[in-house]
CSV table of N, CA and C in Angstrom, one decimal:
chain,number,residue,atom,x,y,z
H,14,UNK,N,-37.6,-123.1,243.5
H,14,UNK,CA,-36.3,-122.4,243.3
H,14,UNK,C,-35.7,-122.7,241.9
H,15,UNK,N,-35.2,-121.9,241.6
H,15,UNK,CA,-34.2,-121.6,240.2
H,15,UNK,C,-33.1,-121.4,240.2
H,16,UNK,N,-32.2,-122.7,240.3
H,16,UNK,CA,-30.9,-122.3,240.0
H,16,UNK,C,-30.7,-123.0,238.4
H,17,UNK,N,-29.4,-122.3,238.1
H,17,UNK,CA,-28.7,-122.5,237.1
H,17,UNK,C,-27.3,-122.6,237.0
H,18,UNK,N,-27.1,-123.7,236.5
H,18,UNK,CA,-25.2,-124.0,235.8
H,18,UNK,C,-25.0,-124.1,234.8
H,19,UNK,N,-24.4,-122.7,233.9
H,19,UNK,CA,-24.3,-122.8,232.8
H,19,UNK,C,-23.1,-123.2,232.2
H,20,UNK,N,-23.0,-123.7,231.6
H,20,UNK,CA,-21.6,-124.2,230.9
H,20,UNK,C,-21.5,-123.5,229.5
H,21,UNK,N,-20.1,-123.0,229.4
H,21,UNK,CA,-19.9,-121.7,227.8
H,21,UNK,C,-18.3,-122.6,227.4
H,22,UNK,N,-18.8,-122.8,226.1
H,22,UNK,CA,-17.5,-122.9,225.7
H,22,UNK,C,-17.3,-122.0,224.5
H,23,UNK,N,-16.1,-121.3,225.2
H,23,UNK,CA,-15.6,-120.0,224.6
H,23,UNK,C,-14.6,-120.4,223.6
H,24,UNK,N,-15.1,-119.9,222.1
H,24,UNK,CA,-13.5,-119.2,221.1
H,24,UNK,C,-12.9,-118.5,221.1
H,25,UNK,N,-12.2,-118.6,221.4
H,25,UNK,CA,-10.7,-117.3,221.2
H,25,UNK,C,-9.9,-117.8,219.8
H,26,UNK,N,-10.1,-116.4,219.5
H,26,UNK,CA,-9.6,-116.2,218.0
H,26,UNK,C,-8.8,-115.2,217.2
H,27,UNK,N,-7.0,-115.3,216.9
H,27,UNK,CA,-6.6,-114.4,217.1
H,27,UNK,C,-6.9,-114.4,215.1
H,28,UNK,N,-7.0,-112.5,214.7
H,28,UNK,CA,-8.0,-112.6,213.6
H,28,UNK,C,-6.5,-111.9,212.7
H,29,UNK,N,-5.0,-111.9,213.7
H,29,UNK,CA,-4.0,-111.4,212.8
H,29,UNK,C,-2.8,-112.2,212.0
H,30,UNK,N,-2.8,-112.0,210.9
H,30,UNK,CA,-1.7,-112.4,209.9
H,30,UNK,C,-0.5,-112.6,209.9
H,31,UNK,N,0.1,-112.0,211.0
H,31,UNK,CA,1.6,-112.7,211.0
H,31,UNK,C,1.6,-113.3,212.7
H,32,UNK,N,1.3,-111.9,213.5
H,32,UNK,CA,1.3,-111.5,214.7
H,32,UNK,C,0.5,-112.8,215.9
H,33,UNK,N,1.5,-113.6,216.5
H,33,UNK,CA,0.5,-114.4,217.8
H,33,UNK,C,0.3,-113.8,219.0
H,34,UNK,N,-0.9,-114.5,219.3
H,34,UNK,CA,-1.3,-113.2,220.7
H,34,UNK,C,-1.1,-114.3,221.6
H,35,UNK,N,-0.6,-113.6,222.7
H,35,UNK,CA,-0.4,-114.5,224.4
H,35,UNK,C,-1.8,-114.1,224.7
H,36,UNK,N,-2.9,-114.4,225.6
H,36,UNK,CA,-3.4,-114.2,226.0
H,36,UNK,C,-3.6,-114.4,227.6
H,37,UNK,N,-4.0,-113.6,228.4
H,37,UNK,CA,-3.8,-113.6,229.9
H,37,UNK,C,-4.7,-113.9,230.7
H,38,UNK,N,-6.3,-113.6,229.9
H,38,UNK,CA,-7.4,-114.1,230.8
H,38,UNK,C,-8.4,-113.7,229.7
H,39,UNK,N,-9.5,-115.0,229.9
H,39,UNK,CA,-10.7,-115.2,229.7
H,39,UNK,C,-11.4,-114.7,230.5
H,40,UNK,N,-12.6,-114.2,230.0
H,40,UNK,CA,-14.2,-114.4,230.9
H,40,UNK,C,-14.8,-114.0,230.2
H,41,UNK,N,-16.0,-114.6,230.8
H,41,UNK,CA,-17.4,-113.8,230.6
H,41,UNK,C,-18.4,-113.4,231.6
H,42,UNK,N,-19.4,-113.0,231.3
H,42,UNK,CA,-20.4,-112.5,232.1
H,42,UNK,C,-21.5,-112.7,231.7
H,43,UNK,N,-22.9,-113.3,231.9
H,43,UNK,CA,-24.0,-113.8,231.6
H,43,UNK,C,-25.4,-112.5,232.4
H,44,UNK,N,-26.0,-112.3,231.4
H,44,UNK,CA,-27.1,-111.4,231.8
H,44,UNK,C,-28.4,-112.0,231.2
H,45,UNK,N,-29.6,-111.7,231.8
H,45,UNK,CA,-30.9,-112.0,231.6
H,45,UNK,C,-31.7,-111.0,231.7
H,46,UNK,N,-32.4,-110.3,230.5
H,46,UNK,CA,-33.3,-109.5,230.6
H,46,UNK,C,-32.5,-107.9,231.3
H,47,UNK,N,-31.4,-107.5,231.1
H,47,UNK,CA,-30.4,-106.8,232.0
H,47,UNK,C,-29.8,-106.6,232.9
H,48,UNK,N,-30.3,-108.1,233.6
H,48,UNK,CA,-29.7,-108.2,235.2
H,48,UNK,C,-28.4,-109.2,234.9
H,49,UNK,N,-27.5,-108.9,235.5
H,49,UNK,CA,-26.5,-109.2,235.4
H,49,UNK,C,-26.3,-111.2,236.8
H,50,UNK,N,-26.2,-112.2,235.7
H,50,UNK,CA,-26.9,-113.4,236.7
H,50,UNK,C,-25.6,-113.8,237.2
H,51,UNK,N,-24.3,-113.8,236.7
H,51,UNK,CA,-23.0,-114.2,237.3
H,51,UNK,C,-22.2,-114.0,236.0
H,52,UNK,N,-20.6,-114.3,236.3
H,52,UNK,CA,-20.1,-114.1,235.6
H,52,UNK,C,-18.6,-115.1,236.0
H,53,UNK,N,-17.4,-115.5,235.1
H,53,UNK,CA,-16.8,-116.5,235.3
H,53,UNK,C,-15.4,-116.5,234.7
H,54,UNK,N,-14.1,-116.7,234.9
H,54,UNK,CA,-12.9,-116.9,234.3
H,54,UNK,C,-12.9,-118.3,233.8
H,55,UNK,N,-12.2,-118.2,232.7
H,55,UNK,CA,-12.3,-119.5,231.3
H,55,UNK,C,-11.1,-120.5,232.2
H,56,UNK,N,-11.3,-121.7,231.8
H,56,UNK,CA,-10.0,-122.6,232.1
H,56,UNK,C,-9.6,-123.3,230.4
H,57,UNK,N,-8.7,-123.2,229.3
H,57,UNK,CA,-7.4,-122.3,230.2
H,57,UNK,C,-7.8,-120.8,230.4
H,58,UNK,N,-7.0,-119.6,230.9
H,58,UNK,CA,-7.2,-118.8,231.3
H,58,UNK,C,-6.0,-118.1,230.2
H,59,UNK,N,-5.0,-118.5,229.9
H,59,UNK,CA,-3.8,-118.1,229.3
H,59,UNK,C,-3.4,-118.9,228.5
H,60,UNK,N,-2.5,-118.3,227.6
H,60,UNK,CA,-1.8,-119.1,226.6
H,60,UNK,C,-1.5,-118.6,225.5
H,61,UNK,N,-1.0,-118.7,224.2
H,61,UNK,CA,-0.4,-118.4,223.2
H,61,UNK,C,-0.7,-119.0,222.0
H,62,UNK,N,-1.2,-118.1,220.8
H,62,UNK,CA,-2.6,-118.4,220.2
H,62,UNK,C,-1.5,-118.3,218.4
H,63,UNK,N,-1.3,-118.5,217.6
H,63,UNK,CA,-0.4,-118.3,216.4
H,63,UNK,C,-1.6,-117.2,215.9
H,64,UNK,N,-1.2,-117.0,214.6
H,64,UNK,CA,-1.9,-115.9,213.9
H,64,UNK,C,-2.8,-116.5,213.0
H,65,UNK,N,-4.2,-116.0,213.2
H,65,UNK,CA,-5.2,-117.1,212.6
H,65,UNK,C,-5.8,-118.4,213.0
H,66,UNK,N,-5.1,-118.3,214.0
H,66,UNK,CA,-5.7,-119.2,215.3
H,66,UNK,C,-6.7,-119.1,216.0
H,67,UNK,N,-7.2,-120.7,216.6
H,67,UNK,CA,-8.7,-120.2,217.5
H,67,UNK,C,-8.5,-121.3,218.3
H,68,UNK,N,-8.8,-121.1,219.6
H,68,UNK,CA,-8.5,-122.3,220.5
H,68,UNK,C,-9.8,-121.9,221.5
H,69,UNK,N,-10.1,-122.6,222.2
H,69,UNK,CA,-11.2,-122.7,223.0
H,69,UNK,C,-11.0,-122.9,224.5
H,70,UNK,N,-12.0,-121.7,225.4
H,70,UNK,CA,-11.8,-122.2,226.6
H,70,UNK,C,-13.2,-121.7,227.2
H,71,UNK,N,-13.2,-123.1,228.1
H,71,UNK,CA,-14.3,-123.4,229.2
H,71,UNK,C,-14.6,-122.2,230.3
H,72,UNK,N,-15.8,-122.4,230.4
H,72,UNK,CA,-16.1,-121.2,231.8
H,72,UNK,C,-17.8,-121.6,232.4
H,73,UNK,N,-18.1,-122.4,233.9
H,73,UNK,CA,-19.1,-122.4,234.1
H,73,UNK,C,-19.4,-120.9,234.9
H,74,UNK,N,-21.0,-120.7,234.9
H,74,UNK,CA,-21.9,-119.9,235.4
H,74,UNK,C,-22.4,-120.1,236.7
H,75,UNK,N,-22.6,-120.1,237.9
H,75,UNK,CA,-23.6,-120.4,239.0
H,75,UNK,C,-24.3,-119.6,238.6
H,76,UNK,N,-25.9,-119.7,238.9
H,76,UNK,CA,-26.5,-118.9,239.2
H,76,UNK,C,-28.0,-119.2,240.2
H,77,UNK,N,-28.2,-118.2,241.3
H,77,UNK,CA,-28.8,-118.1,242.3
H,77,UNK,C,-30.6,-117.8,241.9
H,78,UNK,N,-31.3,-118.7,242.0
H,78,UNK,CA,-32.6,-118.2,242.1
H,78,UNK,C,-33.1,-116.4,242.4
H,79,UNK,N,-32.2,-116.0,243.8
H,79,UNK,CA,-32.3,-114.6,244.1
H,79,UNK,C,-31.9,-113.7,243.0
H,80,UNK,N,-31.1,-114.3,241.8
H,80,UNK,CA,-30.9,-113.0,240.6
H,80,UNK,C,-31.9,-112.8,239.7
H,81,UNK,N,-32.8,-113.8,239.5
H,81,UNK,CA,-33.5,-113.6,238.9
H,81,UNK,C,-35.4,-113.6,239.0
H,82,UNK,N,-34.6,-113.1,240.4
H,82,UNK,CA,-36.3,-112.8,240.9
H,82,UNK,C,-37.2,-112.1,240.8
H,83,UNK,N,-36.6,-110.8,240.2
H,83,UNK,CA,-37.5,-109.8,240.0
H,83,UNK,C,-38.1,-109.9,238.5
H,84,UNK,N,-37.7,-110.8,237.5
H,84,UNK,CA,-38.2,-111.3,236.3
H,84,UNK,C,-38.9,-112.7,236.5
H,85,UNK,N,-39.5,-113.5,237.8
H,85,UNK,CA,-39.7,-114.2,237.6
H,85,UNK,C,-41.1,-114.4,236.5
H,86,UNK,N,-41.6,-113.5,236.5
H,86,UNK,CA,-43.1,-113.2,235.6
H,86,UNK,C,-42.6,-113.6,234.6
H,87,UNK,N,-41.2,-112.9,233.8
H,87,UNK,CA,-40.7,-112.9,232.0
H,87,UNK,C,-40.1,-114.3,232.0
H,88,UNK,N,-39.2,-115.1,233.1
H,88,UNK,CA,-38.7,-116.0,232.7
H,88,UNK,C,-40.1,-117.4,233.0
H,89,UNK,N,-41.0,-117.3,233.7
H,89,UNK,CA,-41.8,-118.7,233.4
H,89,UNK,C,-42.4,-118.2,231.7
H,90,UNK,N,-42.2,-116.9,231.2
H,90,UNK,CA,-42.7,-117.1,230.1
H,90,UNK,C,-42.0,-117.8,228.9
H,91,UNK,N,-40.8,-117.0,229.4
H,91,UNK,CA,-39.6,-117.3,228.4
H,91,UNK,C,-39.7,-119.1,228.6
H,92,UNK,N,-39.4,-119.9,229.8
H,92,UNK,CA,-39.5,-120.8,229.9
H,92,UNK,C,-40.6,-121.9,229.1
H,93,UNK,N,-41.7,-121.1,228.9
H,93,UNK,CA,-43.3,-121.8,228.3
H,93,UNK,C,-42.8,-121.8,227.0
H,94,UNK,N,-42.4,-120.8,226.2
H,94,UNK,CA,-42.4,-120.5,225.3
H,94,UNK,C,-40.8,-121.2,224.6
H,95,UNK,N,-40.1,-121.9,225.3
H,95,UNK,CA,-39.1,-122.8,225.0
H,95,UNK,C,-37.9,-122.0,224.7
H,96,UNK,N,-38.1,-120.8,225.1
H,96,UNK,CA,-36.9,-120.1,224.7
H,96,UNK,C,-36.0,-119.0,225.5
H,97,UNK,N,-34.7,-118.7,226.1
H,97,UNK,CA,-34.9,-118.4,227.0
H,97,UNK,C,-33.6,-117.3,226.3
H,98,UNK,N,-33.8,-116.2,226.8
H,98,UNK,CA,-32.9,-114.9,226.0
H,98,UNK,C,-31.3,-114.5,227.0
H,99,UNK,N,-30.4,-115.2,226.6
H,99,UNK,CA,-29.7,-114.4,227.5
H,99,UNK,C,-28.3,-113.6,226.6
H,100,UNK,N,-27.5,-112.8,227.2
H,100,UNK,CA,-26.6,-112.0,227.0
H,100,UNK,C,-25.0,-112.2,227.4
H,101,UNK,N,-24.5,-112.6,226.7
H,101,UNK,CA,-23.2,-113.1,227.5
H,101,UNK,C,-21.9,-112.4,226.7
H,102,UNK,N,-21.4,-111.8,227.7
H,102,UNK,CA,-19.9,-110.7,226.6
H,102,UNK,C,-18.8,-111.5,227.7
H,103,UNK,N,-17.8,-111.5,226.6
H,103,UNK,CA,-16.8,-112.6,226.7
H,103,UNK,C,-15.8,-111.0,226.7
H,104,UNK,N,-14.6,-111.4,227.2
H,104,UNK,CA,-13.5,-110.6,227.3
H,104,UNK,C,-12.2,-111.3,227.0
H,105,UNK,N,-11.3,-111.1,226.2
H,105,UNK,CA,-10.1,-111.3,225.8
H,105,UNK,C,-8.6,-110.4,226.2
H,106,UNK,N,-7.9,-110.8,227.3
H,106,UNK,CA,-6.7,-109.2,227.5
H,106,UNK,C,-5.4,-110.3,227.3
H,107,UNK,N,-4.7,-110.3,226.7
H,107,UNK,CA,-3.1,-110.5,226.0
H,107,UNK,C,-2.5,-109.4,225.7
H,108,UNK,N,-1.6,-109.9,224.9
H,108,UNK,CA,-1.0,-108.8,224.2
H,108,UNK,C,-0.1,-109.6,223.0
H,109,UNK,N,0.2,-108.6,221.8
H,109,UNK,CA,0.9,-109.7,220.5
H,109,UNK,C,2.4,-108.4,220.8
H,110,UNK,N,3.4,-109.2,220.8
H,110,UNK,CA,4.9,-109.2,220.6
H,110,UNK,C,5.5,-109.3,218.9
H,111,UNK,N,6.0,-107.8,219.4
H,111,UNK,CA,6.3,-106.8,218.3
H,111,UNK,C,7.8,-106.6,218.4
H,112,UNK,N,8.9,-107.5,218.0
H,112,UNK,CA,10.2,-107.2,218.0
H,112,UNK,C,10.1,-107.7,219.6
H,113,UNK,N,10.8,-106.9,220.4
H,113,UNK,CA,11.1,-107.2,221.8
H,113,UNK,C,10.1,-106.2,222.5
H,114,UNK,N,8.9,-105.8,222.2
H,114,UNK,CA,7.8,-105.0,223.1
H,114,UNK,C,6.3,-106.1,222.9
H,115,UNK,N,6.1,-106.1,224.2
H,115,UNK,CA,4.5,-106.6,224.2
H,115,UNK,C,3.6,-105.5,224.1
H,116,UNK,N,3.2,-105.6,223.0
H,116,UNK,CA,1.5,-104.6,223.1
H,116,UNK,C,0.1,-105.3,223.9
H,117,UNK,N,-0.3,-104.3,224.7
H,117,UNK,CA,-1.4,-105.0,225.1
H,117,UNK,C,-2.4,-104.7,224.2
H,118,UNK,N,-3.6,-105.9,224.3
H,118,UNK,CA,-4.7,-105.9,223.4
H,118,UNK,C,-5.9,-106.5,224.2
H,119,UNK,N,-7.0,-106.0,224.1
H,119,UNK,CA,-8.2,-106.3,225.0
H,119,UNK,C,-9.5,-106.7,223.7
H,120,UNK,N,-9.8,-108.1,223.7
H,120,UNK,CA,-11.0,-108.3,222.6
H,120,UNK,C,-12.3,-108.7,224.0
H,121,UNK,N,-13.4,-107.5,223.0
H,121,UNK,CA,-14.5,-107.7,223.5
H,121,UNK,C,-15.7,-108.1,223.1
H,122,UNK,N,-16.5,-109.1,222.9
H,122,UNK,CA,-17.2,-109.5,222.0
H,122,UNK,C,-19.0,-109.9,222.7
H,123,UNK,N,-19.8,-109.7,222.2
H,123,UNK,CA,-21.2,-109.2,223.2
H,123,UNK,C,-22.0,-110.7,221.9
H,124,UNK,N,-22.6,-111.6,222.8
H,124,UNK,CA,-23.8,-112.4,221.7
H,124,UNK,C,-25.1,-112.2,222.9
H,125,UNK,N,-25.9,-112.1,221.6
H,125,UNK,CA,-27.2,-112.6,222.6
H,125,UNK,C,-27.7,-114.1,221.8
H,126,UNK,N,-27.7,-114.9,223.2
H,126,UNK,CA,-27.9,-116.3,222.8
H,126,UNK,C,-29.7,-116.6,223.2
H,127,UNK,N,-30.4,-117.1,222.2
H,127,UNK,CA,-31.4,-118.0,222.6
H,127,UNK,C,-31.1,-119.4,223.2
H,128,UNK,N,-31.3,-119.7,224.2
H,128,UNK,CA,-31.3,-121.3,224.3
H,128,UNK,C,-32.4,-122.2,224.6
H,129,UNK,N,-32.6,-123.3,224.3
H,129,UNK,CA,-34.0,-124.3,224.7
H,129,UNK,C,-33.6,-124.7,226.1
H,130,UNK,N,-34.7,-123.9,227.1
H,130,UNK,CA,-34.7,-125.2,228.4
H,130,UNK,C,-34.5,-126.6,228.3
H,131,UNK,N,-35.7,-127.3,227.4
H,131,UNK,CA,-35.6,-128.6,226.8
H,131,UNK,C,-34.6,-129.3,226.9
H,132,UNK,N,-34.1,-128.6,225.6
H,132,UNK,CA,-32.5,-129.6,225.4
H,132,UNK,C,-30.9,-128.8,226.0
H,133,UNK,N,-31.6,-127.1,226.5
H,133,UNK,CA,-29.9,-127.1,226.7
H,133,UNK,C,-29.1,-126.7,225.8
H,134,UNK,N,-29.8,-126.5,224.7
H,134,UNK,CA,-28.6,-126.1,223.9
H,134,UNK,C,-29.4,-124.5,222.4
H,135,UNK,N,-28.1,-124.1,222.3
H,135,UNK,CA,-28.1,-123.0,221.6
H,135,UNK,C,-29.3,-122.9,220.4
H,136,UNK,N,-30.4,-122.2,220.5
H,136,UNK,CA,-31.5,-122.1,219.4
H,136,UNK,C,-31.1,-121.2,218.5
H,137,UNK,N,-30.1,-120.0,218.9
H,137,UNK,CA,-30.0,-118.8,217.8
H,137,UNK,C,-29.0,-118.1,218.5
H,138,UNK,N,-28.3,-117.3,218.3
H,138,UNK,CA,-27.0,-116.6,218.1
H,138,UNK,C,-26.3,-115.2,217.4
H,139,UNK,N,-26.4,-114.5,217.7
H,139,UNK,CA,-26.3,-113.1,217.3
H,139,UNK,C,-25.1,-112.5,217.9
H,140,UNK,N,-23.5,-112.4,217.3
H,140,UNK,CA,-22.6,-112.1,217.9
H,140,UNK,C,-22.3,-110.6,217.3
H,141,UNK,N,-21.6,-109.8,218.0
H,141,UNK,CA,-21.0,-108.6,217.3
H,141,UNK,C,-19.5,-108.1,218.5
């Protein structure tokens, strides 16, 4: 059996100049090969970020042997080969206060991460 607990620790980064963003919820979503393996709300979840700011929030993964069964051929490879390809798009919904109106704002951001079984930790990184 194959399970997996993945642990993400997420940046949230507000990228404007004057303007602070509240933010109302984190997540992400973790994919393998385009199956979709689980997905997770950040702790904190909310909060209030100044302009030019980046704060970070936690989010584990469960994942079930049964998600990734139909790739079990690609992942003992990926596994041999010490590298294992996954997909994880993070979601950002706040909003930045403009005089006395909240604007809502939704950041969406997609990486595909290599990671080593081995050690666990990030081999390569490709955000957009």
């Amino acid at each position: 059996a194959v399970d997996l607990d993945l642990a993400l620790r997420l940046s949230v980064r507000n990228p404007g100049l004057v303007l602070p963003l509240r933010y109302r919820a984190v997540s992400a979503a973790v994919s393998y090969r385009g199956h979709l393996l689980g997905s997770a709300a950040a702790r904190p979840g909310s909060g209030d970020l100044d302009a030019r700011g980046t704060t970070y929030a936690d989010a584990e993964v469960w994942v079930d042997a049964g998600r990734v069964i139909d790739d079990v051929i690609d992942l003992i490879g990926d596994l041999a080969a010490g590298s294992l390809p996954l997909e994880i798009v993070t979601e950002v919904v706040g909003a930045v206060r403009v005089f006395r109106f909240d604007i809502p704002v939704k950041g969406l951001i997609s990486c595909s991460v290599n990671v080593s079984p081995d050690t666990q930790r990030i081999i390569s990184q490709d955000c957009y």
